[in-house]
PDB file of C-alpha atoms in Angstrom:
ATOM      1  CA  UNK A  19      -4.784  -5.081 -16.385  1.00 39.00           C
ATOM      2  CA  UNK A  20      -5.010  -8.392 -18.308  1.00 41.00           C
ATOM      3  CA  UNK A  21      -7.906  -9.062 -20.809  1.00 42.00           C
ATOM      4  CA  UNK A  22      -9.667 -11.352 -18.100  1.00 52.00           C
ATOM      5  CA  UNK A  23      -9.761  -8.702 -15.396  1.00 65.00           C
ATOM      6  CA  UNK A  24     -13.269  -7.296 -15.080  1.00 70.00           C
ATOM      7  CA  UNK A  25     -14.045  -4.168 -13.458  1.00 73.00           C
ATOM      8  CA  UNK A  26     -17.451  -3.829 -11.979  1.00 77.00           C
ATOM      9  CA  UNK A  27     -18.888  -0.425 -11.979  1.00 80.00           C
ATOM     10  CA  UNK A  28     -22.238   1.141 -11.119  1.00 80.00           C
ATOM     11  CA  UNK A  29     -24.041   2.955 -13.862  1.00 83.00           C
ATOM     12  CA  UNK A  30     -23.229   6.178 -11.971  1.00 83.00           C
ATOM     13  CA  UNK A  31     -19.559   5.575 -11.830  1.00 84.00           C
ATOM     14  CA  UNK A  32     -19.312   4.238 -15.328  1.00 88.00           C
ATOM     15  CA  UNK A  33     -21.068   7.618 -16.546  1.00 90.00           C
ATOM     16  CA  UNK A  34     -18.733   9.587 -14.367  1.00 89.00           C
ATOM     17  CA  UNK A  35     -15.591   7.948 -15.789  1.00 91.00           C
ATOM     18  CA  UNK A  36     -16.817   8.286 -19.187  1.00 94.00           C
ATOM     19  CA  UNK A  37     -17.477  12.048 -18.824  1.00 95.00           C
ATOM     20  CA  UNK A  38     -14.016  12.492 -17.048  1.00 94.00           C
ATOM     21  CA  UNK A  39     -12.378  10.749 -20.095  1.00 95.00           C
ATOM     22  CA  UNK A  40     -14.376  12.735 -22.682  1.00 96.00           C
ATOM     23  CA  UNK A  41     -13.260  16.018 -20.787  1.00 96.00           C
ATOM     24  CA  UNK A  42      -9.633  14.984 -20.573  1.00 96.00           C
ATOM     25  CA  UNK A  43      -9.446  13.840 -24.278  1.00 95.00           C
ATOM     26  CA  UNK A  44     -11.155  16.858 -25.528  1.00 95.00           C
ATOM     27  CA  UNK A  45     -11.273  20.227 -23.684  1.00 95.00           C
ATOM     28  CA  UNK A  46      -8.581  19.305 -21.108  1.00 93.00           C
ATOM     29  CA  UNK A  47      -6.085  18.472 -23.919  1.00 94.00           C
ATOM     30  CA  UNK A  48      -6.948  21.675 -25.539  1.00 94.00           C
ATOM     31  CA  UNK A  49      -6.594  23.847 -22.569  1.00 94.00           C
ATOM     32  CA  UNK A  50      -3.107  22.270 -21.630  1.00 93.00           C
ATOM     33  CA  UNK A  51      -1.830  22.750 -25.324  1.00 93.00           C
ATOM     34  CA  UNK A  52      -2.836  26.450 -25.235  1.00 92.00           C
ATOM     35  CA  UNK A  53      -0.855  26.907 -21.809  1.00 89.00           C
ATOM     36  CA  UNK A  54       2.211  25.181 -23.343  1.00 89.00           C
ATOM     37  CA  UNK A  55       1.980  27.403 -26.437  1.00 89.00           C
ATOM     38  CA  UNK A  56       1.478  30.495 -24.303  1.00 88.00           C
ATOM     39  CA  UNK A  57       4.635  29.547 -22.121  1.00 84.00           C
ATOM     40  CA  UNK A  58       6.558  28.627 -25.090  1.00 83.00           C
ATOM     41  CA  UNK A  59       5.971  32.100 -26.502  1.00 84.00           C
ATOM     42  CA  UNK A  60       7.566  33.632 -23.413  1.00 79.00           C
ATOM     43  CA  UNK A  61      10.967  32.784 -24.664  1.00 75.00           C
ATOM     44  CA  UNK A  62      13.726  30.549 -22.976  1.00 70.00           C
ATOM     45  CA  UNK A  63      12.372  27.199 -22.138  1.00 70.00           C
ATOM     46  CA  UNK A  64      15.244  26.088 -19.914  1.00 71.00           C
ATOM     47  CA  UNK A  65      14.177  28.579 -17.084  1.00 74.00           C
ATOM     48  CA  UNK A  66      10.340  28.818 -17.893  1.00 76.00           C
ATOM     49  CA  UNK A  67       8.585  27.384 -15.040  1.00 80.00           C
ATOM     50  CA  UNK A  68       5.162  27.795 -16.577  1.00 82.00           C
ATOM     51  CA  UNK A  69       6.268  25.849 -19.586  1.00 85.00           C
ATOM     52  CA  UNK A  70       7.577  22.994 -17.339  1.00 85.00           C
ATOM     53  CA  UNK A  71       4.462  22.913 -15.287  1.00 89.00           C
ATOM     54  CA  UNK A  72       2.144  22.819 -18.312  1.00 89.00           C
ATOM     55  CA  UNK A  73       4.391  19.811 -19.753  1.00 89.00           C
ATOM     56  CA  UNK A  74       4.016  17.946 -16.384  1.00 93.00           C
ATOM     57  CA  UNK A  75       0.276  18.669 -16.475  1.00 94.00           C
ATOM     58  CA  UNK A  76       0.083  17.353 -19.878  1.00 95.00           C
ATOM     59  CA  UNK A  77       1.896  14.143 -18.876  1.00 95.00           C
ATOM     60  CA  UNK A  78      -0.379  13.577 -15.878  1.00 96.00           C
ATOM     61  CA  UNK A  79      -3.469  14.235 -18.098  1.00 95.00           C
ATOM     62  CA  UNK A  80      -2.084  11.626 -20.701  1.00 96.00           C
ATOM     63  CA  UNK A  81      -1.511   9.053 -18.072  1.00 96.00           C
ATOM     64  CA  UNK A  82      -5.130   9.409 -16.562  1.00 94.00           C
ATOM     65  CA  UNK A  83      -6.502   9.095 -20.070  1.00 95.00           C
ATOM     66  CA  UNK A  84      -4.690   5.804 -20.517  1.00 94.00           C
ATOM     67  CA  UNK A  85      -5.732   4.657 -17.165  1.00 89.00           C
ATOM     68  CA  UNK A  86      -9.406   5.340 -17.906  1.00 90.00           C
ATOM     69  CA  UNK A  87      -9.284   4.008 -21.221  1.00 92.00           C
ATOM     70  CA  UNK A  88      -7.906   0.629 -19.869  1.00 87.00           C
ATOM     71  CA  UNK A  89     -10.342   0.594 -17.045  1.00 84.00           C
ATOM     72  CA  UNK A  90     -13.329   1.156 -19.276  1.00 88.00           C
ATOM     73  CA  UNK A  91     -12.095  -1.518 -21.694  1.00 88.00           C
ATOM     74  CA  UNK A  92     -13.256  -4.400 -19.512  1.00 81.00           C
ATOM     75  CA  UNK A  93     -15.963  -3.060 -17.557  1.00 83.00           C
ATOM     76  CA  UNK A  94     -19.219  -4.649 -16.498  1.00 82.00           C
ATOM     77  CA  UNK A  95     -22.103  -2.302 -15.410  1.00 85.00           C
ATOM     78  CA  UNK A  96     -24.172  -3.355 -12.569  1.00 80.00           C
ATOM     79  CA  UNK A  97     -23.200  -5.666  -9.714  1.00 78.00           C
ATOM     80  CA  UNK A  98     -21.702  -8.983  -9.260  1.00 81.00           C
ATOM     81  CA  UNK A  99     -23.970 -11.909  -8.433  1.00 81.00           C
ATOM     82  CA  UNK A 100     -25.113 -12.101  -4.678  1.00 86.00           C
ATOM     83  CA  UNK A 101     -23.652 -15.679  -4.244  1.00 88.00           C
ATOM     84  CA  UNK A 102     -21.553 -15.152  -1.140  1.00 87.00           C
ATOM     85  CA  UNK A 103     -18.369 -15.191  -3.428  1.00 92.00           C
ATOM     86  CA  UNK A 104     -15.691 -12.450  -2.578  1.00 93.00           C
ATOM     87  CA  UNK A 105     -14.965 -10.674  -5.890  1.00 90.00           C
ATOM     88  CA  UNK A 106     -14.366  -7.166  -6.949  1.00 88.00           C
ATOM     89  CA  UNK A 107     -17.604  -5.155  -6.604  1.00 87.00           C
ATOM     90  CA  UNK A 108     -18.578  -6.860  -3.209  1.00 91.00           C
ATOM     91  CA  UNK A 109     -18.750  -5.166   0.126  1.00 93.00           C
ATOM     92  CA  UNK A 110     -17.057  -7.657   2.433  1.00 96.00           C
ATOM     93  CA  UNK A 111     -17.205  -8.173   6.038  1.00 96.00           C
ATOM     94  CA  UNK A 112     -14.284 -10.067   7.521  1.00 97.00           C
ATOM     95  CA  UNK A 113     -12.502 -10.761  10.689  1.00 96.00           C
ATOM     96  CA  UNK A 114      -8.934  -9.475  10.147  1.00 95.00           C
ATOM     97  CA  UNK A 115      -6.512 -10.059  12.837  1.00 93.00           C
ATOM     98  CA  UNK A 116      -9.224 -10.408  15.372  1.00 93.00           C
ATOM     99  CA  UNK A 117     -11.033  -7.177  14.332  1.00 95.00           C
ATOM    100  CA  UNK A 118     -14.221  -7.007  12.232  1.00 96.00           C
ATOM    101  CA  UNK A 119     -13.915  -4.778   9.303  1.00 96.00           C
ATOM    102  CA  UNK A 120     -16.271  -3.988   6.532  1.00 96.00           C
ATOM    103  CA  UNK A 121     -14.982  -2.639   3.141  1.00 95.00           C
ATOM    104  CA  UNK A 122     -15.441  -2.660  -0.692  1.00 92.00           C
ATOM    105  CA  UNK A 123     -13.253  -4.866  -2.823  1.00 91.00           C
ATOM    106  CA  UNK A 124     -12.696  -3.168  -6.075  1.00 85.00           C
ATOM    107  CA  UNK A 125     -11.455   0.169  -7.238  1.00 78.00           C
ATOM    108  CA  UNK A 126     -11.750   3.748  -5.766  1.00 76.00           C
ATOM    109  CA  UNK A 127     -13.917   4.730  -8.878  1.00 75.00           C
ATOM    110  CA  UNK A 128     -16.699   2.367  -7.973  1.00 73.00           C
ATOM    111  CA  UNK A 129     -16.865   3.748  -4.472  1.00 69.00           C
ATOM    112  CA  UNK A 130     -17.804   7.157  -5.455  1.00 68.00           C
ATOM    113  CA  UNK A 131     -18.894   9.086  -2.454  1.00 68.00           C
ATOM    114  CA  UNK A 132     -19.362   6.129   0.026  1.00 76.00           C
ATOM    115  CA  UNK A 133     -17.400   6.338   3.211  1.00 85.00           C
ATOM    116  CA  UNK A 134     -16.447   2.524   2.925  1.00 88.00           C
ATOM    117  CA  UNK A 135     -12.839   1.667   2.958  1.00 91.00           C
ATOM    118  CA  UNK A 136     -11.762   0.398  -0.498  1.00 90.00           C
ATOM    119  CA  UNK A 137      -9.280  -2.498  -0.981  1.00 91.00           C
ATOM    120  CA  UNK A 138      -7.838  -3.288  -4.400  1.00 88.00           C
ATOM    121  CA  UNK A 139      -8.105  -6.888  -5.441  1.00 89.00           C
ATOM    122  CA  UNK A 140      -4.341  -6.913  -6.050  1.00 89.00           C
ATOM    123  CA  UNK A 141      -3.501  -5.664  -2.446  1.00 91.00           C
ATOM    124  CA  UNK A 142      -2.255  -8.319  -0.041  1.00 94.00           C
ATOM    125  CA  UNK A 143      -5.752  -8.547   1.695  1.00 94.00           C
ATOM    126  CA  UNK A 144      -7.514  -8.443  -1.652  1.00 93.00           C
ATOM    127  CA  UNK A 145      -5.558 -10.956  -3.163  1.00 94.00           C
ATOM    128  CA  UNK A 146      -5.993 -13.317  -0.125  1.00 95.00           C
ATOM    129  CA  UNK A 147      -9.808 -13.092  -0.121  1.00 96.00           C
ATOM    130  CA  UNK A 148     -10.688 -12.690  -3.864  1.00 94.00           C
ATOM    131  CA  UNK A 149     -12.464 -15.888  -4.902  1.00 93.00           C
ATOM    132  CA  UNK A 150     -13.169 -17.106  -1.342  1.00 96.00           C
ATOM    133  CA  UNK A 151     -16.639 -17.567   0.070  1.00 95.00           C
ATOM    134  CA  UNK A 152     -18.461 -16.649   3.281  1.00 95.00           C
ATOM    135  CA  UNK A 153     -17.101 -18.856   6.058  1.00 95.00           C
ATOM    136  CA  UNK A 154     -13.712 -19.452   4.418  1.00 96.00           C
ATOM    137  CA  UNK A 155     -10.479 -18.677   6.383  1.00 96.00           C
ATOM    138  CA  UNK A 156      -7.227 -17.692   4.886  1.00 96.00           C
ATOM    139  CA  UNK A 157      -4.266 -15.425   5.586  1.00 95.00           C
ATOM    140  CA  UNK A 158      -1.961 -12.918   3.874  1.00 95.00           C
ATOM    141  CA  UNK A 159       1.550 -11.598   4.564  1.00 93.00           C
ATOM    142  CA  UNK A 160       1.496  -7.936   5.691  1.00 89.00           C
ATOM    143  CA  UNK A 161       4.031  -5.476   4.333  1.00 88.00           C
ATOM    144  CA  UNK A 162       5.947  -5.941   7.665  1.00 91.00           C
ATOM    145  CA  UNK A 163       6.290  -9.574   7.272  1.00 92.00           C
ATOM    146  CA  UNK A 164       3.458 -10.766   9.717  1.00 93.00           C
ATOM    147  CA  UNK A 165       0.957 -13.367   8.718  1.00 95.00           C
ATOM    148  CA  UNK A 166      -2.564 -11.898   9.148  1.00 95.00           C
ATOM    149  CA  UNK A 167      -5.473 -14.316   9.589  1.00 96.00           C
ATOM    150  CA  UNK A 168      -8.779 -13.525   7.782  1.00 97.00           C
ATOM    151  CA  UNK A 169     -12.211 -15.039   8.141  1.00 97.00           C
ATOM    152  CA  UNK A 170     -14.981 -13.908   5.737  1.00 97.00           C
ATOM    153  CA  UNK A 171     -18.351 -13.459   7.374  1.00 97.00           C
ATOM    154  CA  UNK A 172     -20.343 -11.726   4.623  1.00 95.00           C
ATOM    155  CA  UNK A 173     -20.096 -10.644   0.908  1.00 95.00           C
ATOM    156  CA  UNK A 174     -22.778  -8.537  -0.697  1.00 93.00           C
ATOM    157  CA  UNK A 175     -22.837  -6.729  -3.879  1.00 91.00           C
ATOM    158  CA  UNK A 176     -21.918  -2.995  -3.599  1.00 86.00           C
ATOM    159  CA  UNK A 177     -25.246  -1.167  -4.513  1.00 79.00           C
ATOM    160  CA  UNK A 178     -23.563   2.420  -4.607  1.00 69.00           C
TER     161      UNK A 178
END
């Protein structure tokens, strides 16, 4: 993530991510360290499945801490302006390859419990429509090499 990348989050999503970060950085780290110490006390580390599992869990925990820290570094709480411009935090309706679809452009964290599909701004579709406005037509190259036509029909801020 670059310094200019902004993540739009609802207040609920921001609070949820802050709480997860606090847990993983505090109690989560402590619990994993205790499991590693207990497994280490069992003896031979080469064939100690509990030790290796706890170390793997520790690595995943640290990776999630880094991810959350970076995500929360460049966050804006609220919603993007309702100006018809497609950007992260917007619910977009578009005709994609002839089919109308509605989805959230942004991160899974903002979506919370919604049943909307979520597309990252860095995905092929997301990158093609980011910055476009209602009525614009564009296209992107699908992973299979096909060129997919897209027409933006609506863009509204995600309300959560």
